[in-house]
XYZ file of C-alpha atoms in Angstrom:
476
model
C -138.386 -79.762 96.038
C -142.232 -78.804 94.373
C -141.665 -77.104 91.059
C -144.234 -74.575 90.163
C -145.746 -75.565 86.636
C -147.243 -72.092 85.715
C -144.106 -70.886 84.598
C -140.789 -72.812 82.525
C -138.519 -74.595 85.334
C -134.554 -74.156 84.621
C -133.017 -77.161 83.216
C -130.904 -76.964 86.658
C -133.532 -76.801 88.739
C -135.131 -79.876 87.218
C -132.746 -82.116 87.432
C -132.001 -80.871 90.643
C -135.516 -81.977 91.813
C -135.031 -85.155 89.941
C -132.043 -86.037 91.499
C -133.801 -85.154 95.178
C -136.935 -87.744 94.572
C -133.797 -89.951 93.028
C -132.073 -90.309 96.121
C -134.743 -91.740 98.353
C -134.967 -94.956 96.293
C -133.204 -98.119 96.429
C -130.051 -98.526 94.218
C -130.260 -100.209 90.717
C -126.514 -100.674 90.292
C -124.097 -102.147 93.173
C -125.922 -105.578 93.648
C -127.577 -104.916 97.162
C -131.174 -104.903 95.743
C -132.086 -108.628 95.388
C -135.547 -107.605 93.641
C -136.737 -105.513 91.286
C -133.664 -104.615 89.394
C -130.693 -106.558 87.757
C -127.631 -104.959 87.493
C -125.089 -106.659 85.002
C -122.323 -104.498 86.643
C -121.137 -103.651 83.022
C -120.980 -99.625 83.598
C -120.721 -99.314 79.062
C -123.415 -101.387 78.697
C -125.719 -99.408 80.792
C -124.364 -96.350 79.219
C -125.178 -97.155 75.437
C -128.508 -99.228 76.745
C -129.497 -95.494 78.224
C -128.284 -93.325 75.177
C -130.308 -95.921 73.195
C -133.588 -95.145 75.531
C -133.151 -91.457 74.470
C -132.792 -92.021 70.767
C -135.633 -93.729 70.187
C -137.861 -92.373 73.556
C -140.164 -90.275 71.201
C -140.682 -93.133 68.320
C -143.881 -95.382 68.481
C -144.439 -99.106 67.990
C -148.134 -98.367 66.920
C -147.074 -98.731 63.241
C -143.908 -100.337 61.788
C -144.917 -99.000 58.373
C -144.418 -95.151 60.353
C -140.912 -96.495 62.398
C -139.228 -99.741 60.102
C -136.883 -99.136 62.622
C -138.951 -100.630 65.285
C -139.918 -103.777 63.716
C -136.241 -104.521 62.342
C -135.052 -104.428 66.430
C -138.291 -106.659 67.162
C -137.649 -109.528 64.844
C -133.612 -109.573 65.286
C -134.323 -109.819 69.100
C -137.352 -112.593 68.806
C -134.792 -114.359 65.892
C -131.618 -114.139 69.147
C -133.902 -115.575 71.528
C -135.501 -117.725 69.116
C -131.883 -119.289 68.542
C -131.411 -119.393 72.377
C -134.546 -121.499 73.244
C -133.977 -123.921 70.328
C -136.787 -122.149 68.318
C -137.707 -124.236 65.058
C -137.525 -121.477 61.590
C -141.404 -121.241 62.005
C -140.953 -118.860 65.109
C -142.072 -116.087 65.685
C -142.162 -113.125 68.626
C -143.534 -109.963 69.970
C -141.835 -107.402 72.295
C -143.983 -106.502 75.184
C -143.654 -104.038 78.074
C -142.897 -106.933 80.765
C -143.875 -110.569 82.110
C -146.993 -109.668 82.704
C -148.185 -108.716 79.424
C -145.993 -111.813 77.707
C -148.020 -113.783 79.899
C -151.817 -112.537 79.855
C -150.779 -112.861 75.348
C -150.003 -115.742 76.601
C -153.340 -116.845 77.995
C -155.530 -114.517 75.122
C -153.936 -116.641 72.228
C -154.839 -119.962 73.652
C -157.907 -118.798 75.006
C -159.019 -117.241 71.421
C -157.252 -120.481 69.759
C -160.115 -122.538 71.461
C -163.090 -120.427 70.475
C -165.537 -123.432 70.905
C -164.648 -123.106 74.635
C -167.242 -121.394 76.381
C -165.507 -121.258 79.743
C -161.649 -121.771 79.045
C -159.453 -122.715 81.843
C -155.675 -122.690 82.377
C -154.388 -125.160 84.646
C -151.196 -124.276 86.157
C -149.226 -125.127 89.429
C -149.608 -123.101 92.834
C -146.295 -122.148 92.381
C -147.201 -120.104 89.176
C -146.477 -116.228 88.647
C -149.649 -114.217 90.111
C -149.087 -112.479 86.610
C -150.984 -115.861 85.240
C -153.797 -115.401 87.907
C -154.073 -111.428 86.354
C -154.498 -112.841 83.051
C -157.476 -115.290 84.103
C -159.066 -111.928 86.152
C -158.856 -109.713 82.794
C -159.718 -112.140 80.355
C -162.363 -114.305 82.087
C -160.215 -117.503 81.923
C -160.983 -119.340 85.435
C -156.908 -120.843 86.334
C -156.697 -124.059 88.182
C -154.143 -124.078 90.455
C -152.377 -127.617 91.113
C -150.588 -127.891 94.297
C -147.182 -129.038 94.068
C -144.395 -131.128 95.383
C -144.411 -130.324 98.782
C -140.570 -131.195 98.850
C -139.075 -130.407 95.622
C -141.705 -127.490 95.406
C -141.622 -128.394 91.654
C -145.077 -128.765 89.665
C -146.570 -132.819 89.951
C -147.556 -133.373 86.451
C -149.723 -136.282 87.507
C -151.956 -133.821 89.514
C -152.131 -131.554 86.398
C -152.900 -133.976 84.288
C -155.380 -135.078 86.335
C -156.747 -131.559 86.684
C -157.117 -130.993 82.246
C -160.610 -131.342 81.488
C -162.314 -130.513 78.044
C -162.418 -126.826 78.924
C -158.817 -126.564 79.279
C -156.841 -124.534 76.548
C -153.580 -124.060 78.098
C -150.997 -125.919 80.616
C -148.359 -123.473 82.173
C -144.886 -124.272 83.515
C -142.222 -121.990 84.976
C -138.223 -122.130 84.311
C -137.674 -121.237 86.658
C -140.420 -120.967 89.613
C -140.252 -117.148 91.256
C -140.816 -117.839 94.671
C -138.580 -120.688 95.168
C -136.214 -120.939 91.734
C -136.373 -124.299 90.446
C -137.851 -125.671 87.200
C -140.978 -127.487 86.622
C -141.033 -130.920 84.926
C -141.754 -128.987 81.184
C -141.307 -132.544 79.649
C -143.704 -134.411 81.241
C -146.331 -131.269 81.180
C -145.950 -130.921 77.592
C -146.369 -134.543 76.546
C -149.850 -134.117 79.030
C -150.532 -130.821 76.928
C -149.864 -132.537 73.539
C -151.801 -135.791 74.433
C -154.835 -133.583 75.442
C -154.716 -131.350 72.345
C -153.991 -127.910 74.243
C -150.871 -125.688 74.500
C -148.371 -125.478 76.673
C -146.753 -122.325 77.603
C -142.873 -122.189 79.564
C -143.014 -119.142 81.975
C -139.273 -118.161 81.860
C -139.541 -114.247 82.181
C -137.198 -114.572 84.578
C -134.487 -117.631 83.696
C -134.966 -117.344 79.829
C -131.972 -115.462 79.576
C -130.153 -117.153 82.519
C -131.105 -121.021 81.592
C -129.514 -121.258 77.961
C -126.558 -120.575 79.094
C -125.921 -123.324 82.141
C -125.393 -126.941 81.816
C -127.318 -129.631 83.586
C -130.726 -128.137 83.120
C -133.767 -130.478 82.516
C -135.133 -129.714 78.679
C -137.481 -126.708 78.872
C -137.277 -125.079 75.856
C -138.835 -125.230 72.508
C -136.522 -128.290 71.971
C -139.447 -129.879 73.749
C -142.315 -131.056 71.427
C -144.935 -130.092 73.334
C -143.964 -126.470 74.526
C -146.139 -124.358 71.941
C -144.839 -120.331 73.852
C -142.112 -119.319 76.165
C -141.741 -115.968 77.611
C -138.613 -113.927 78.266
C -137.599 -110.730 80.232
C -134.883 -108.764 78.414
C -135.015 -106.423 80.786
C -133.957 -109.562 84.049
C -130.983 -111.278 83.185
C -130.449 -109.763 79.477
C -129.694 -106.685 81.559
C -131.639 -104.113 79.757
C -133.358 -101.448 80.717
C -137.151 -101.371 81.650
C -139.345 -102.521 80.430
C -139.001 -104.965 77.674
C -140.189 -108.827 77.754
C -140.152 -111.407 74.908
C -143.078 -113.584 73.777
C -142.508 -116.314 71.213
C -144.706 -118.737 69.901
C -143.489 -121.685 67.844
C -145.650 -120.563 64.774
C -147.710 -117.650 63.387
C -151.124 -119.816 63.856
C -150.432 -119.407 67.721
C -149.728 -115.986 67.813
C -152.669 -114.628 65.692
C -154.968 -115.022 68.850
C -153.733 -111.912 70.403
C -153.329 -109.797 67.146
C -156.202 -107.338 67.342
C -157.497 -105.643 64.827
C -160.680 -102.880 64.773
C -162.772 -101.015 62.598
C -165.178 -99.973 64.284
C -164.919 -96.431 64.523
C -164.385 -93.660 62.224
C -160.680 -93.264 62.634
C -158.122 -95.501 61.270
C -157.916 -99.548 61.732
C -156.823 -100.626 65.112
C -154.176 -103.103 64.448
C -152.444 -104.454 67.608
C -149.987 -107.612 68.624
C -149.920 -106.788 72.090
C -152.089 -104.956 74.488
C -150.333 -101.457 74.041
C -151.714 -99.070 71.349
C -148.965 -96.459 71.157
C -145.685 -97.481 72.945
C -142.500 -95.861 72.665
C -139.623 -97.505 70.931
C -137.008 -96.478 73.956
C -137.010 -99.944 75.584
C -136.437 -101.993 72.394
C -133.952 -99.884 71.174
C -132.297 -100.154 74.318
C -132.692 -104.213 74.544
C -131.376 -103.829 71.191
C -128.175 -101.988 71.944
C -127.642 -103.787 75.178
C -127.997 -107.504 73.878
C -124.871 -106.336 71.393
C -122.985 -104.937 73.879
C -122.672 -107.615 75.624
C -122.778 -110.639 73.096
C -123.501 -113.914 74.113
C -120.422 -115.157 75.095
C -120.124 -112.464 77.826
C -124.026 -113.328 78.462
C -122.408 -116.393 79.071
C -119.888 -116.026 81.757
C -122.488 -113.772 83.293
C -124.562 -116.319 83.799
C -122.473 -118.456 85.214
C -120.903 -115.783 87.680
C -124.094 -115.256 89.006
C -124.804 -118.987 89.265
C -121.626 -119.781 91.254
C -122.617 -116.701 93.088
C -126.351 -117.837 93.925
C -124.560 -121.740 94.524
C -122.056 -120.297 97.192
C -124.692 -118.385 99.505
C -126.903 -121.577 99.690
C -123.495 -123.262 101.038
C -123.106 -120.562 103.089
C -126.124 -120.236 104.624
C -125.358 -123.938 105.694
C -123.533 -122.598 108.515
C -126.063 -119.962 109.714
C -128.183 -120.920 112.976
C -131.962 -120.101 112.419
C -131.911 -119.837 108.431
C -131.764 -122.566 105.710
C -132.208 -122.832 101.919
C -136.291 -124.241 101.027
C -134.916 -125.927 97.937
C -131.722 -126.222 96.089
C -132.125 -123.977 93.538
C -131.840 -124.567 89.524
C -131.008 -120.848 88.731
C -130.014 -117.699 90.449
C -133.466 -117.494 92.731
C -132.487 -118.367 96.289
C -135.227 -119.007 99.053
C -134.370 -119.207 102.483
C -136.405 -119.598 105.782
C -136.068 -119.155 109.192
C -136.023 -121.647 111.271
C -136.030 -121.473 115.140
C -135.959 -118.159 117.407
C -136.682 -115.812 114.576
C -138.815 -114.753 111.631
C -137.906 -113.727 107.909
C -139.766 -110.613 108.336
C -137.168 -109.287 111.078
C -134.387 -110.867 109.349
C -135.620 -108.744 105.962
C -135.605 -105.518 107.981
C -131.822 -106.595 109.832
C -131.033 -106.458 106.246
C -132.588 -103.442 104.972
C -131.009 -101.717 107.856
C -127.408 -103.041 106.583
C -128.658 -102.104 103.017
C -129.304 -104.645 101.706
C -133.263 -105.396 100.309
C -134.387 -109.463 100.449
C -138.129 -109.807 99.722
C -140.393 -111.456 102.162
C -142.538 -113.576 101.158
C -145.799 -114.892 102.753
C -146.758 -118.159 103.341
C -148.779 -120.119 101.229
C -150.954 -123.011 101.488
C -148.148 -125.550 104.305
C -145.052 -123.402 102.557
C -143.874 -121.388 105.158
C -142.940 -117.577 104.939
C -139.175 -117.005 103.087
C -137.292 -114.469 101.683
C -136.838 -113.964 98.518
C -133.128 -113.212 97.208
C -132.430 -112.855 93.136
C -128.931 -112.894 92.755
C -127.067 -111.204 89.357
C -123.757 -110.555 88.307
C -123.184 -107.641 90.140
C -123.401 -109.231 93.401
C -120.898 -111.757 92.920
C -118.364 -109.364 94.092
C -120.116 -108.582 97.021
C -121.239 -112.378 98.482
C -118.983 -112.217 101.586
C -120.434 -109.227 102.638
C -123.937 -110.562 101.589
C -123.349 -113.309 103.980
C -121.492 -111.729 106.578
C -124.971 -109.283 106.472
C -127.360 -112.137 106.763
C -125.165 -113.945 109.690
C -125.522 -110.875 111.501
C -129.278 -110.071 110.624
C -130.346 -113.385 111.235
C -128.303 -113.077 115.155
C -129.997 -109.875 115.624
C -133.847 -111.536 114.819
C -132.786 -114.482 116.988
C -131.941 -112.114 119.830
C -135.095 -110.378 119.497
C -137.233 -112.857 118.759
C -140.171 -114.586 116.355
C -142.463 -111.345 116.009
C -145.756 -111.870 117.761
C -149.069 -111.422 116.445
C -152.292 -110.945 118.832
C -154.329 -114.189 118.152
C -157.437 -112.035 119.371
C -156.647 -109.944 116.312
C -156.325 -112.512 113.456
C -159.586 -114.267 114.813
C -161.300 -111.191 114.434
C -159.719 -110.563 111.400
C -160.738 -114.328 110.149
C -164.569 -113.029 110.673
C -164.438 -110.084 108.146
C -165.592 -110.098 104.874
C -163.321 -107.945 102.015
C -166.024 -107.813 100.048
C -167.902 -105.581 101.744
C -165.086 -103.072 103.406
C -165.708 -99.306 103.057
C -163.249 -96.852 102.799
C -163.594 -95.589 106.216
C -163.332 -99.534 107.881
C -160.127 -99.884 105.609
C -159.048 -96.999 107.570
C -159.474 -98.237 110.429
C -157.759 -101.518 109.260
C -154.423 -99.776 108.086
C -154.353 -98.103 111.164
C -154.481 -101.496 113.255
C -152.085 -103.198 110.914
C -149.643 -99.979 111.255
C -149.617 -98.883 108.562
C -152.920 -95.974 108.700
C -152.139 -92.537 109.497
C -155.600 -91.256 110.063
C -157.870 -89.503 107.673
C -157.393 -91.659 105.248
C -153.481 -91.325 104.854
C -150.529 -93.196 104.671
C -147.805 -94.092 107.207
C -145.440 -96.753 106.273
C -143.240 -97.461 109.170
C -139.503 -97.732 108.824
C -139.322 -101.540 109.947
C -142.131 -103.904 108.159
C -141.574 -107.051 110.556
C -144.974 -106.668 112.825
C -146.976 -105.122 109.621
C -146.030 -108.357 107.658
C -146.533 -110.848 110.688
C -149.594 -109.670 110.521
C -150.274 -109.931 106.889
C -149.141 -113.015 106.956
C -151.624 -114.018 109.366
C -155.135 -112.821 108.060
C -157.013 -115.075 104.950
C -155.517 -114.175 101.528
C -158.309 -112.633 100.193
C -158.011 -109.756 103.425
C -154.645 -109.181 102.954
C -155.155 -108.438 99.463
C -157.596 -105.851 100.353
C -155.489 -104.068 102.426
C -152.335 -103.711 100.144
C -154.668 -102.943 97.327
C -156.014 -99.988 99.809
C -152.241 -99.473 100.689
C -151.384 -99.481 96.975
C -154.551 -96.655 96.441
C -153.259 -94.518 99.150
C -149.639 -94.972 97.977
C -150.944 -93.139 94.855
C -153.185 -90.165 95.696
């Protein structure tokens, strides 16, 4: 439905319009998206956490002196988490709008900590969050990238260590991993990080809220001498609305390297602790609300629901011919790959078509391609038909086959240089891959299986190319 701006819209008529361009995205509730959204399956939490969102929508985190009532929800929710990940009394927090921006803070405060550095570098494993990579392309940081374990697909601190040189300012670990859901050594990468002098910093956007609450986890928290930052995603497994992360840094000296501050202009002083200006207080207030509603004790059994949830689909998948488990996992992140007769990219769309959304993944460096499955409290209701969905999509990609991609293609592809591609050549690129519609437009096909075979195939550096021009057509 197009609305005509010119003249006012009836209330009726916009929602009606909302509720149109509503219904052709995935769910958020229900526990059949196993990305992007986390669904607690607590229908009054949601509730307040939304009536919360639409108190405070209009209020703005630019100044706590203008909205107290901003900065009060900020520090009680650093001062919870702080508790949680064994914070010492000298912590302290931001709220941000996501991982990403807890994580390029992350890299700004140890990069400006180290001002002598001419060329700081971050040295993190392979198995990183790209967010980390973003932070070294904004900031001019150059990150190091250490591969890891090829079996336990956990970072090898020896290789890190071995990879610090004077230039580094910052070691990163993740709690867990994204991609394959287990937990770095933070132990042993700390003591390397407090031996050479530089911080370390505990990715855990995503298990921060999941972690404190399970038993048998290696240390990984502030608890550990060396970890100097730890990020966490309120808006993951504290079940809060978007978008809403938590950076905290085991004193104020660390965190004044992303504080910004500017005069330099006739209006009044810039003052900033994250990289937002004006933000609206909606997602805090909402974090806020939620976090109560729940309490940790329920946090608790949440946690471990989706645990024993995540725990019983790797033992299922045990018993499924042509997929098995990469790793056993340390949190609610599954990984799975295919093994004979079939591909994860058709098993992803057998699922989609059952409605149920896995992630592919590509492959990287000798890990093969997987899919990606984040499991939450909501789904534990629905496992059996979560593996009764995969047995079936997995049969259906072994009866069709491993997709096939023309090797005369990806050898021509392995000539080109993304440098230098022009808007019509990218074109012409979409349009090979599938995905062009001519003229410059979009066509996304209904199944992704060949489009993603063939991503998989071409260099890294092409295949970012063309989802970046995907991404820029997406968004005309």
């Amino acid at each position: 439905m197009m609305l005509d701006p010119t003249h006012p819209t009836p209330a009726d008529d916009i929602r009606a319009a909302l509720d149109s361009l509503r219904a052709q995205d995935l769910p958020t509730h229900g526990g059949r998206t196993l990305s992007y959204v986390y669904d607690s399956g607590l229908a009054e939490a949601d509730a307040i956490g939304r009536q919360a969102l639409a108190a405070f929508a209009s209020t703005n985190g630019l100044d706590p002196t203008a909205f107290p009532s901003l900065a009060r929800l900020e520090s009680e929710l650093v001062a919870l988490a702080a508790g949680l990940l064994h914070g010492p009394p000298s912590t302290v927090g931001v709220a941000t709008s996501g991982g990403t921006e807890s994580l390029v803070l992350a890299v700004l405060a140890a990069r400006n900590g180290s001002p002598h550095v001419e060329r700081p570098r971050v040295v993190a494993p392979s198995t990183v969050h790209a967010a980390v990579h973003k932070a070294g392309h904004l900031l001019g940081v150059d990150v190091v990238s250490v591969p890891v374990d090829p079996v336990t697909f956990r970072a090898d601190p020896a290789a890190m260590a071995a990879a610090v040189t004077d230039d580094t300012v910052l070691l990163v670990a993740s709690a867990p991993s994204y991609a394959h859901g287990v937990v770095d050594p933070v132990a042993e990468i700390a003591a390397i990080a407090r031996e050479r002098g530089v911080r370390c910093h505990v990715d855990a956007c995503i298990g921060g809220w999941v972690l404190p609450f399970l038993d048998d986890v290696p240390p990984w928290t502030f608890a550990v001498e060396g970890v100097r930052s730890i990020s966490v995603d309120l808006h993951k497994y504290a079940y809060t609305p978007k978008g809403v992360s938590l950076l905290l840094h085991r004193d104020p000296g660390l965190r004044r390297g992303h504080i910004y501050a500017s005069a330099a202009w006739p209006g009044y002083t810039m003052l900033n602790t994250t990289l937002q200006s004006t933000k609206s207080g909606g997602p805090l207030a909402a974090a806020w609300a939620v976090v109560h509603a729940i309490g940790l004790d329920r946090y608790r059994e949440l946690a471990a629901v989706a645990r024993q949830a995540t725990l019983d689909v790797a033992a299922a998948v045990e018993a499924i011919e042509g997929v098995q488990v990469v790793v056993a996992p340390d949190s609610t992140l599954l990984a799975l790959e295919a093994t004979a007769g079939c591909d994860v990219f058709t098993i992803a769309d057998e699922m989609s078509s059952r409605g149920w959304l896995v992630q592919p993944q590509m492959a990287f460096a000798d890990h093969a391609a997987t899919l990606h499955l984040t499991l939450c409290a909501a789904t534990a209701a629905h496992t059996d038909e979560l593996v009764a969905a995969l047995t079936e999509a997995v049969s259906a990609a072994r009866e069709s086959g491993p997709v096939e991609v023309n090797p005369d293609l990806v050898a021509a592809a392995r000539q080109i240089d993304p440098a230098g591609l022009d808007e019509a050549t990218l074109d012409g690129l979409l349009a090979i891959a599938g995905l062009g519609g001519g003229g410059g437009t979009l066509q996304v096909p209904d199944r992704m299986a060949e489009v993603n075979a063939l991503l998989d195939a071409v260099p890294r550096a092409l295949r970012e190319a063309l989802l970046a021009a995907v991404l820029d057509r997406l968004t005309r």
